[in-house]
mmCIF file of C-alpha atoms and ligand atoms in Angstrom:
data_model
loop_
_atom_site.group_PDB
_atom_site.id
_atom_site.type_symbol
_atom_site.label_atom_id
_atom_site.label_comp_id
_atom_site.label_asym_id
_atom_site.label_seq_id
_atom_site.Cartn_x
_atom_site.Cartn_y
_atom_site.Cartn_z
ATOM 1 C CA UNK A 181 128.388 129.411 25.087
ATOM 2 C CA UNK A 182 127.126 127.178 27.808
ATOM 3 C CA UNK A 183 126.546 128.730 31.187
ATOM 4 C CA UNK A 184 129.103 126.421 32.847
ATOM 5 C CA UNK A 185 131.765 127.450 30.363
ATOM 6 C CA UNK A 186 131.075 131.124 30.997
ATOM 7 C CA UNK A 187 131.301 130.489 34.701
ATOM 8 C CA UNK A 188 134.690 128.846 34.291
ATOM 9 C CA UNK A 189 135.906 131.779 32.223
ATOM 10 C CA UNK A 190 134.667 134.289 34.775
ATOM 11 C CA UNK A 191 136.345 132.417 37.624
ATOM 12 C CA UNK A 192 139.565 132.126 35.623
ATOM 13 C CA UNK A 193 139.488 135.848 34.894
ATOM 14 C CA UNK A 194 139.019 136.707 38.565
ATOM 15 C CA UNK A 195 141.850 134.395 39.621
ATOM 16 C CA UNK A 196 144.106 135.871 37.009
ATOM 17 C CA UNK A 197 143.464 139.495 37.859
ATOM 18 C CA UNK A 198 143.537 139.115 41.653
ATOM 19 C CA UNK A 199 147.022 139.995 42.830
ATOM 20 C CA UNK A 200 148.773 137.027 44.400
ATOM 21 C CA UNK A 201 148.116 137.180 48.136
ATOM 22 C CA UNK A 202 151.120 139.011 49.504
ATOM 23 C CA UNK A 203 152.911 137.351 52.422
ATOM 24 C CA UNK A 204 152.829 139.261 55.690
ATOM 25 C CA UNK A 205 156.270 140.644 56.312
ATOM 26 C CA UNK A 206 157.887 140.315 59.738
ATOM 27 C CA UNK A 207 161.047 142.284 60.443
ATOM 28 C CA UNK A 208 163.736 140.518 62.457
ATOM 29 C CA UNK A 209 167.050 142.154 63.403
ATOM 30 C CA UNK A 210 170.453 140.889 64.488
ATOM 31 C CA UNK A 211 173.438 143.173 65.042
ATOM 32 C CA UNK A 212 175.948 140.753 63.556
ATOM 33 C CA UNK A 213 176.636 139.701 59.984
ATOM 34 C CA UNK A 214 175.861 136.677 57.804
ATOM 35 C CA UNK A 215 177.797 133.685 59.138
ATOM 36 C CA UNK A 216 177.463 134.870 62.758
ATOM 37 C CA UNK A 217 175.768 132.755 65.437
ATOM 38 C CA UNK A 218 172.776 135.124 65.602
ATOM 39 C CA UNK A 219 172.418 135.158 61.841
ATOM 40 C CA UNK A 220 172.561 131.361 61.530
ATOM 41 C CA UNK A 221 169.625 131.123 63.964
ATOM 42 C CA UNK A 222 167.732 133.926 62.196
ATOM 43 C CA UNK A 223 168.237 132.458 58.750
ATOM 44 C CA UNK A 224 167.058 129.013 59.851
ATOM 45 C CA UNK A 225 164.040 130.584 61.537
ATOM 46 C CA UNK A 226 163.141 132.484 58.346
ATOM 47 C CA UNK A 227 163.404 129.301 56.316
ATOM 48 C CA UNK A 228 161.198 127.340 58.751
ATOM 49 C CA UNK A 229 158.557 130.082 58.870
ATOM 50 C CA UNK A 230 158.323 130.228 55.105
ATOM 51 C CA UNK A 231 157.861 126.487 54.952
ATOM 52 C CA UNK A 232 155.556 125.999 57.924
ATOM 53 C CA UNK A 233 153.309 129.016 57.328
ATOM 54 C CA UNK A 234 153.077 127.913 53.706
ATOM 55 C CA UNK A 235 154.310 131.258 52.536
ATOM 56 C CA UNK A 236 151.835 133.287 54.602
ATOM 57 C CA UNK A 237 154.658 134.951 56.534
ATOM 58 C CA UNK A 238 157.955 136.218 55.236
ATOM 59 C CA UNK A 239 160.786 137.053 57.643
ATOM 60 C CA UNK A 240 162.833 140.033 56.508
ATOM 61 C CA UNK A 241 166.282 139.933 58.092
ATOM 62 C CA UNK A 242 168.184 143.078 59.090
ATOM 63 C CA UNK A 243 171.820 142.512 59.965
ATOM 64 C CA UNK A 244 175.327 143.970 60.167
ATOM 65 C CA UNK A 245 174.254 146.877 62.327
ATOM 66 C CA UNK A 246 171.765 148.223 59.775
ATOM 67 C CA UNK A 247 169.298 148.914 62.600
ATOM 68 C CA UNK A 248 171.905 149.991 65.131
ATOM 69 C CA UNK A 249 173.562 148.352 68.127
ATOM 70 C CA UNK A 250 171.862 145.659 70.195
ATOM 71 C CA UNK A 251 170.478 148.154 72.719
ATOM 72 C CA UNK A 252 168.892 150.103 69.875
ATOM 73 C CA UNK A 253 167.475 146.926 68.357
ATOM 74 C CA UNK A 254 165.847 146.127 71.696
ATOM 75 C CA UNK A 255 164.354 149.606 71.840
ATOM 76 C CA UNK A 256 162.872 149.164 68.374
ATOM 77 C CA UNK A 257 161.304 145.818 69.273
ATOM 78 C CA UNK A 258 159.980 147.342 72.471
ATOM 79 C CA UNK A 259 158.348 150.177 70.530
ATOM 80 C CA UNK A 260 157.011 147.814 67.884
ATOM 81 C CA UNK A 261 158.969 149.544 65.111
ATOM 82 C CA UNK A 262 160.190 146.049 64.229
ATOM 83 C CA UNK A 263 158.615 142.816 65.386
ATOM 84 C CA UNK A 264 161.459 140.449 66.211
ATOM 85 C CA UNK A 265 165.141 140.199 67.094
ATOM 86 C CA UNK A 266 167.876 137.822 68.175
ATOM 87 C CA UNK A 267 170.044 139.679 70.681
ATOM 88 C CA UNK A 268 172.888 138.712 73.035
ATOM 89 C CA UNK A 269 171.687 138.531 76.641
ATOM 90 C CA UNK A 270 174.080 141.221 77.921
ATOM 91 C CA UNK A 271 172.167 144.333 76.774
ATOM 92 C CA UNK A 272 168.834 142.942 78.056
ATOM 93 C CA UNK A 273 169.749 143.621 81.660
ATOM 94 C CA UNK A 274 169.199 147.352 81.364
ATOM 95 C CA UNK A 275 165.584 146.511 80.354
ATOM 96 C CA UNK A 276 164.894 143.570 82.684
ATOM 97 C CA UNK A 277 167.289 143.507 85.656
ATOM 98 C CA UNK A 278 166.720 139.909 86.755
ATOM 99 C CA UNK A 279 167.733 138.465 83.394
ATOM 100 C CA UNK A 280 171.374 139.038 84.375
ATOM 101 C CA UNK A 281 171.092 135.964 86.611
ATOM 102 C CA UNK A 282 171.332 133.794 83.474
ATOM 103 C CA UNK A 283 174.788 135.259 82.740
ATOM 104 C CA UNK A 284 176.147 134.557 86.220
ATOM 105 C CA UNK A 285 179.820 133.570 85.849
ATOM 106 C CA UNK A 286 180.609 129.860 85.747
ATOM 107 C CA UNK A 287 176.914 129.020 86.156
ATOM 108 C CA UNK A 288 176.762 126.317 83.480
ATOM 109 C CA UNK A 289 179.552 123.778 83.544
ATOM 110 C CA UNK A 290 178.886 122.473 80.041
ATOM 111 C CA UNK A 291 176.514 122.600 77.081
ATOM 112 C CA UNK A 292 174.368 119.737 78.363
ATOM 113 C CA UNK A 293 173.642 121.579 81.593
ATOM 114 C CA UNK A 294 172.915 124.791 79.730
ATOM 115 C CA UNK A 295 170.427 123.065 77.418
ATOM 116 C CA UNK A 296 168.740 121.164 80.227
ATOM 117 C CA UNK A 297 168.231 124.240 82.377
ATOM 118 C CA UNK A 298 167.513 126.848 79.709
ATOM 119 C CA UNK A 299 165.067 124.622 77.819
ATOM 120 C CA UNK A 300 163.390 123.644 81.105
ATOM 121 C CA UNK A 301 161.054 125.428 83.539
ATOM 122 C CA UNK A 302 163.664 127.808 84.980
ATOM 123 C CA UNK A 303 164.676 128.909 81.491
ATOM 124 C CA UNK A 304 161.012 129.446 80.682
ATOM 125 C CA UNK A 305 160.640 131.584 83.775
ATOM 126 C CA UNK A 306 163.579 133.710 82.648
ATOM 127 C CA UNK A 307 162.026 134.117 79.195
ATOM 128 C CA UNK A 308 158.680 135.058 80.740
ATOM 129 C CA UNK A 309 160.328 137.757 82.864
ATOM 130 C CA UNK A 310 160.914 139.737 79.659
ATOM 131 C CA UNK A 311 157.184 140.464 79.397
ATOM 132 C CA UNK A 312 157.564 143.315 81.900
ATOM 133 C CA UNK A 313 159.581 145.204 79.256
ATOM 134 C CA UNK A 314 157.146 144.387 76.439
ATOM 135 C CA UNK A 315 159.073 141.424 75.006
ATOM 136 C CA UNK A 316 157.852 137.928 74.242
ATOM 137 C CA UNK A 317 160.825 135.697 75.106
ATOM 138 C CA UNK A 318 160.530 132.859 72.615
ATOM 139 C CA UNK A 319 163.769 130.941 72.996
ATOM 140 C CA UNK A 320 167.424 130.941 73.966
ATOM 141 C CA UNK A 321 169.885 130.362 71.170
ATOM 142 C CA UNK A 322 173.642 130.366 71.616
ATOM 143 C CA UNK A 323 176.505 132.764 71.379
ATOM 144 C CA UNK A 324 178.819 130.404 73.290
ATOM 145 C CA UNK A 325 181.235 130.372 76.228
ATOM 146 C CA UNK A 326 183.042 133.704 76.372
ATOM 147 C CA UNK A 327 186.863 133.788 76.376
ATOM 148 C CA UNK A 328 189.187 136.642 77.193
ATOM 149 C CA UNK A 329 191.630 138.147 74.702
ATOM 150 C CA UNK A 330 193.967 141.119 74.853
ATOM 151 C CA UNK A 331 197.103 142.748 73.531
ATOM 152 C CA UNK A 332 198.817 143.758 76.750
ATOM 153 C CA UNK A 333 200.236 140.399 77.778
ATOM 154 C CA UNK A 334 199.407 136.778 78.511
ATOM 155 C CA UNK A 335 196.622 136.247 81.024
ATOM 156 C CA UNK A 336 196.779 133.077 83.029
ATOM 157 C CA UNK A 337 195.157 133.929 86.320
ATOM 158 C CA UNK A 338 192.706 136.543 87.593
ATOM 159 C CA UNK A 339 195.484 138.787 88.907
ATOM 160 C CA UNK A 340 196.770 139.313 85.353
ATOM 161 C CA UNK A 341 193.546 141.161 84.515
ATOM 162 C CA UNK A 342 194.330 144.108 86.791
ATOM 163 C CA UNK A 343 193.930 147.449 85.025
ATOM 164 C CA UNK A 344 193.168 145.875 81.647
ATOM 165 C CA UNK A 345 191.283 148.272 79.374
ATOM 166 C CA UNK A 346 188.508 145.966 78.371
ATOM 167 C CA UNK A 347 185.525 146.415 76.106
ATOM 168 C CA UNK A 348 182.377 144.936 77.625
ATOM 169 C CA UNK A 349 178.830 144.688 76.295
ATOM 170 C CA UNK A 350 176.315 147.423 77.076
ATOM 171 C CA UNK A 351 175.275 145.510 80.162
ATOM 172 C CA UNK A 352 175.117 146.360 83.849
ATOM 173 C CA UNK A 353 176.250 142.879 84.785
ATOM 174 C CA UNK A 354 179.243 142.648 82.472
ATOM 175 C CA UNK A 355 180.581 145.977 83.628
ATOM 176 C CA UNK A 356 180.288 144.881 87.243
ATOM 177 C CA UNK A 357 181.867 141.498 86.520
ATOM 178 C CA UNK A 358 185.020 143.069 85.120
ATOM 179 C CA UNK A 359 185.164 145.678 87.844
ATOM 180 C CA UNK A 360 185.147 142.823 90.307
ATOM 181 C CA UNK A 361 188.045 141.295 88.403
ATOM 182 C CA UNK A 362 189.915 144.659 88.695
ATOM 183 C CA UNK A 363 189.835 145.374 84.961
ATOM 184 C CA UNK A 364 188.968 148.766 83.558
ATOM 185 C CA UNK A 365 185.763 147.970 81.635
ATOM 186 C CA UNK A 366 184.228 150.208 78.967
ATOM 187 C CA UNK A 367 180.747 149.333 77.681
ATOM 188 C CA UNK A 368 180.483 149.503 73.877
ATOM 189 C CA UNK A 369 178.099 148.110 71.299
ATOM 190 C CA UNK A 370 179.191 145.752 68.564
ATOM 191 C CA UNK A 371 181.447 145.671 66.458
ATOM 192 C CA UNK A 372 184.738 146.748 68.056
ATOM 193 C CA UNK A 373 187.459 145.927 65.520
ATOM 194 C CA UNK A 374 188.649 149.492 65.007
ATOM 195 C CA UNK A 375 188.754 150.231 68.743
ATOM 196 C CA UNK A 376 191.006 147.210 69.195
ATOM 197 C CA UNK A 377 193.099 148.192 66.206
ATOM 198 C CA UNK A 378 193.544 151.752 67.414
ATOM 199 C CA UNK A 379 194.315 150.593 70.938
ATOM 200 C CA UNK A 380 191.445 152.488 72.594
ATOM 201 C CA UNK A 381 190.974 149.194 74.413
ATOM 202 C CA UNK A 382 193.450 146.392 75.185
ATOM 203 C CA UNK A 383 191.038 143.545 75.153
ATOM 204 C CA UNK A 384 187.599 142.061 74.842
ATOM 205 C CA UNK A 385 185.853 138.771 75.530
ATOM 206 C CA UNK A 386 183.713 136.666 73.227
ATOM 207 C CA UNK A 387 183.101 133.113 72.038
ATOM 208 C CA UNK A 388 185.581 131.617 69.532
ATOM 209 C CA UNK A 389 183.383 132.042 66.454
ATOM 210 C CA UNK A 390 183.545 135.811 66.947
ATOM 211 C CA UNK A 391 187.360 135.810 66.710
ATOM 212 C CA UNK A 392 187.137 133.990 63.427
ATOM 213 C CA UNK A 393 184.185 135.735 61.768
ATOM 214 C CA UNK A 394 185.257 139.222 62.841
ATOM 215 C CA UNK A 395 188.987 138.596 62.283
ATOM 216 C CA UNK A 396 189.821 139.561 65.853
ATOM 217 C CA UNK A 397 193.018 137.499 65.502
ATOM 218 C CA UNK A 398 194.368 140.381 63.409
ATOM 219 C CA UNK A 399 194.060 142.816 66.306
ATOM 220 C CA UNK A 400 194.378 140.582 69.398
ATOM 221 C CA UNK A 401 197.480 138.637 70.399
ATOM 222 C CA UNK A 402 196.672 136.698 73.575
ATOM 223 C CA UNK A 403 193.691 134.473 74.161
ATOM 224 C CA UNK A 404 192.828 132.656 77.386
ATOM 225 C CA UNK A 405 190.058 130.056 77.322
ATOM 226 C CA UNK A 406 188.380 131.372 80.440
ATOM 227 C CA UNK A 407 184.825 130.329 79.484
ATOM 228 C CA UNK A 408 183.699 132.716 82.237
ATOM 229 C CA UNK A 409 180.147 133.254 81.008
ATOM 230 C CA UNK A 410 177.906 131.050 78.930
ATOM 231 C CA UNK A 411 176.551 133.667 76.574
ATOM 232 C CA UNK A 412 173.108 133.188 75.106
ATOM 233 C CA UNK A 413 171.048 135.137 72.638
ATOM 234 C CA UNK A 414 167.434 135.701 73.464
ATOM 235 C CA UNK A 415 165.082 135.309 70.545
ATOM 236 C CA UNK A 416 162.262 137.760 71.059
ATOM 237 C CA UNK A 417 159.171 139.349 69.592
ATOM 238 C CA UNK A 418 157.239 142.475 70.500
ATOM 239 C CA UNK A 419 154.791 141.089 73.066
ATOM 240 C CA UNK A 420 151.698 142.982 71.929
ATOM 241 C CA UNK A 421 152.288 142.102 68.297
ATOM 242 C CA UNK A 422 152.942 138.454 69.105
ATOM 243 C CA UNK A 423 149.777 138.161 71.143
ATOM 244 C CA UNK A 424 147.766 139.699 68.310
ATOM 245 C CA UNK A 425 148.686 136.784 66.021
ATOM 246 C CA UNK A 426 146.282 133.872 65.618
ATOM 247 C CA UNK A 427 147.066 131.116 68.109
ATOM 248 C CA UNK A 428 148.035 128.717 65.361
ATOM 249 C CA UNK A 429 150.564 131.230 64.017
ATOM 250 C CA UNK A 430 151.964 131.857 67.504
ATOM 251 C CA UNK A 431 152.573 128.117 67.825
ATOM 252 C CA UNK A 432 154.315 128.016 64.448
ATOM 253 C CA UNK A 433 156.594 130.911 65.439
ATOM 254 C CA UNK A 434 157.343 129.370 68.814
ATOM 255 C CA UNK A 435 158.294 125.936 67.509
ATOM 256 C CA UNK A 436 160.164 127.323 64.502
ATOM 257 C CA UNK A 437 162.348 129.378 66.854
ATOM 258 C CA UNK A 438 162.943 126.367 69.070
ATOM 259 C CA UNK A 439 163.983 124.260 66.102
ATOM 260 C CA UNK A 440 166.148 127.052 64.683
ATOM 261 C CA UNK A 441 167.939 127.321 68.048
ATOM 262 C CA UNK A 442 168.520 123.569 68.277
ATOM 263 C CA UNK A 443 169.996 123.655 64.797
ATOM 264 C CA UNK A 444 172.117 126.729 65.489
ATOM 265 C CA UNK A 445 173.573 125.385 68.749
ATOM 266 C CA UNK A 446 174.621 122.218 66.968
ATOM 267 C CA UNK A 447 176.370 124.167 64.196
ATOM 268 C CA UNK A 448 178.101 126.430 66.709
ATOM 269 C CA UNK A 449 179.419 123.570 68.829
ATOM 270 C CA UNK A 450 180.579 121.494 65.918
ATOM 271 C CA UNK A 451 182.876 124.272 64.732
ATOM 272 C CA UNK A 452 184.582 125.095 68.058
ATOM 273 C CA UNK A 453 187.651 122.858 67.687
ATOM 274 C CA UNK A 454 188.126 124.074 64.142
ATOM 275 C CA UNK A 455 188.000 127.720 65.262
ATOM 276 C CA UNK A 456 190.579 127.111 67.967
ATOM 277 C CA UNK A 457 192.989 125.392 65.583
ATOM 278 C CA UNK A 458 192.559 128.166 63.060
ATOM 279 C CA UNK A 459 193.200 130.954 65.610
ATOM 280 C CA UNK A 460 196.433 129.289 66.705
ATOM 281 C CA UNK A 461 197.483 128.872 63.136
ATOM 282 C CA UNK A 462 196.866 132.555 62.553
ATOM 283 C CA UNK A 463 199.297 133.394 65.320
ATOM 284 C CA UNK A 464 197.233 133.937 68.452
ATOM 285 C CA UNK A 465 198.985 132.842 71.626
ATOM 286 C CA UNK A 466 196.427 130.665 73.359
ATOM 287 C CA UNK A 467 196.336 129.622 77.006
ATOM 288 C CA UNK A 468 194.035 126.624 76.884
ATOM 289 C CA UNK A 469 194.196 126.008 80.618
ATOM 290 C CA UNK A 470 194.150 129.280 82.498
ATOM 291 C CA UNK A 471 193.761 129.222 86.277
ATOM 292 C CA UNK A 472 189.961 129.139 86.285
ATOM 293 C CA UNK A 473 189.822 128.725 90.065
ATOM 294 C CA UNK A 474 191.451 132.118 90.554
ATOM 295 C CA UNK A 475 188.671 133.678 88.466
ATOM 296 C CA UNK A 476 185.972 131.699 90.244
ATOM 297 C CA UNK A 477 187.231 132.737 93.662
ATOM 298 C CA UNK A 478 187.385 136.379 92.729
ATOM 299 C CA UNK A 479 183.853 136.546 91.310
ATOM 300 C CA UNK A 480 182.176 134.389 93.972
ATOM 301 C CA UNK A 481 181.318 137.400 96.203
ATOM 302 C CA UNK A 482 179.288 138.887 93.341
ATOM 303 C CA UNK A 483 176.310 136.921 94.625
ATOM 304 C CA UNK A 484 176.192 139.226 97.607
ATOM 305 C CA UNK A 485 176.312 142.426 95.594
ATOM 306 C CA UNK A 486 173.395 144.828 95.595
ATOM 307 C CA UNK A 487 172.332 143.912 92.093
ATOM 308 C CA UNK A 488 171.765 140.325 93.211
ATOM 309 C CA UNK A 489 169.987 141.380 96.377
ATOM 310 C CA UNK A 490 167.085 142.751 94.355
ATOM 311 C CA UNK A 491 164.417 140.095 95.191
ATOM 312 C CA UNK A 492 163.461 139.017 91.657
ATOM 313 C CA UNK A 493 167.095 138.723 90.586
ATOM 314 C CA UNK A 494 167.967 136.838 93.767
ATOM 315 C CA UNK A 495 165.032 134.452 93.232
ATOM 316 C CA UNK A 496 165.976 133.675 89.636
ATOM 317 C CA UNK A 497 169.661 133.251 90.488
ATOM 318 C CA UNK A 498 168.834 130.863 93.329
ATOM 319 C CA UNK A 499 166.685 128.745 91.014
ATOM 320 C CA UNK A 500 169.399 128.705 88.389
ATOM 321 C CA UNK A 501 172.088 127.762 90.892
ATOM 322 C CA UNK A 502 169.933 124.893 92.173
ATOM 323 C CA UNK A 503 169.012 123.703 88.699
ATOM 324 C CA UNK A 504 172.609 123.694 87.480
ATOM 325 C CA UNK A 505 173.889 121.551 90.370
HETATM 326 O O1 EAX B 28 177.799 138.091 69.234
HETATM 327 O O2 EAX B 28 178.668 142.293 71.777
HETATM 328 C C1 EAX B 28 179.154 141.174 71.944
HETATM 329 O O3 EAX B 28 180.199 140.995 72.566
HETATM 330 C C2 EAX B 28 178.473 139.987 71.345
HETATM 331 O O4 EAX B 28 178.923 138.827 71.909
HETATM 332 C C3 EAX B 28 178.742 140.135 69.855
HETATM 333 O O5 EAX B 28 177.654 140.784 69.330
HETATM 334 C C4 EAX B 28 178.906 138.877 69.127
#
């Protein structure tokens, strides 16, 4: 046998016996289930990473509460037990106080303003603030404008909220917001279907997709389109882990998350009208034009509360208020 032939055989044998290079696995968690806003962003991100890293990285998705509530997911990313997550902003504020400024009520008047500000320098500053808790803030994706629902009675203006037993996210800000509105807020993780069904709480607030995907229309009668908070998810990685990646990989992760978010926002927004029609059809009594001014007036003094006096929070809120003008 000629030497060159032997060489080819040897090389072929090595290639055959070497195990296929295994992709590096990255664990990413969302609390919600397939079909949810968080999951749509996560799934798109996983697809883009597979494609753009040419199979070098594989995103393993955890969902439907398999790694606990959002606060617990954040703890696991912080510890590096998992590498990535897409989490609603609410629970972040017990880790990084100033991030609550992004959830300030009635801050963003529409989607265009939200995109312009959150994808711009002030949004970047907010994402960078997460580093103090060990998070790399990659991107904002979208939960949506939050709307108030309950079983006690129709809510048209802020005074109708008085005494309402309301589930809020595990968030300092959200609890304070509903205190200010004279409700009786109870922080709970997600999901909350059985608490609503059993009547432990009268109401909750969330974007329209949540009512549909989690069948909240079965356990909630009245819905008011208050749009009081533009609710984002923050798409994060463990900071130390992220910085240990080659620069080229970091760039791939960063742009894949941006593109996943752009895609996910579009999907979310396109379905809004459809969700509303469907909820009405399923029997929810919807107030499409509640007295927003009464809510605005009542929450306006929040700016002067202690939690907004903390200098970093005050600084970020001021920038956001200026940028959203
Ligand atoms: O995204 O906890 C919440 O109210 C969130 O908005 C929920 O996880 C749906």
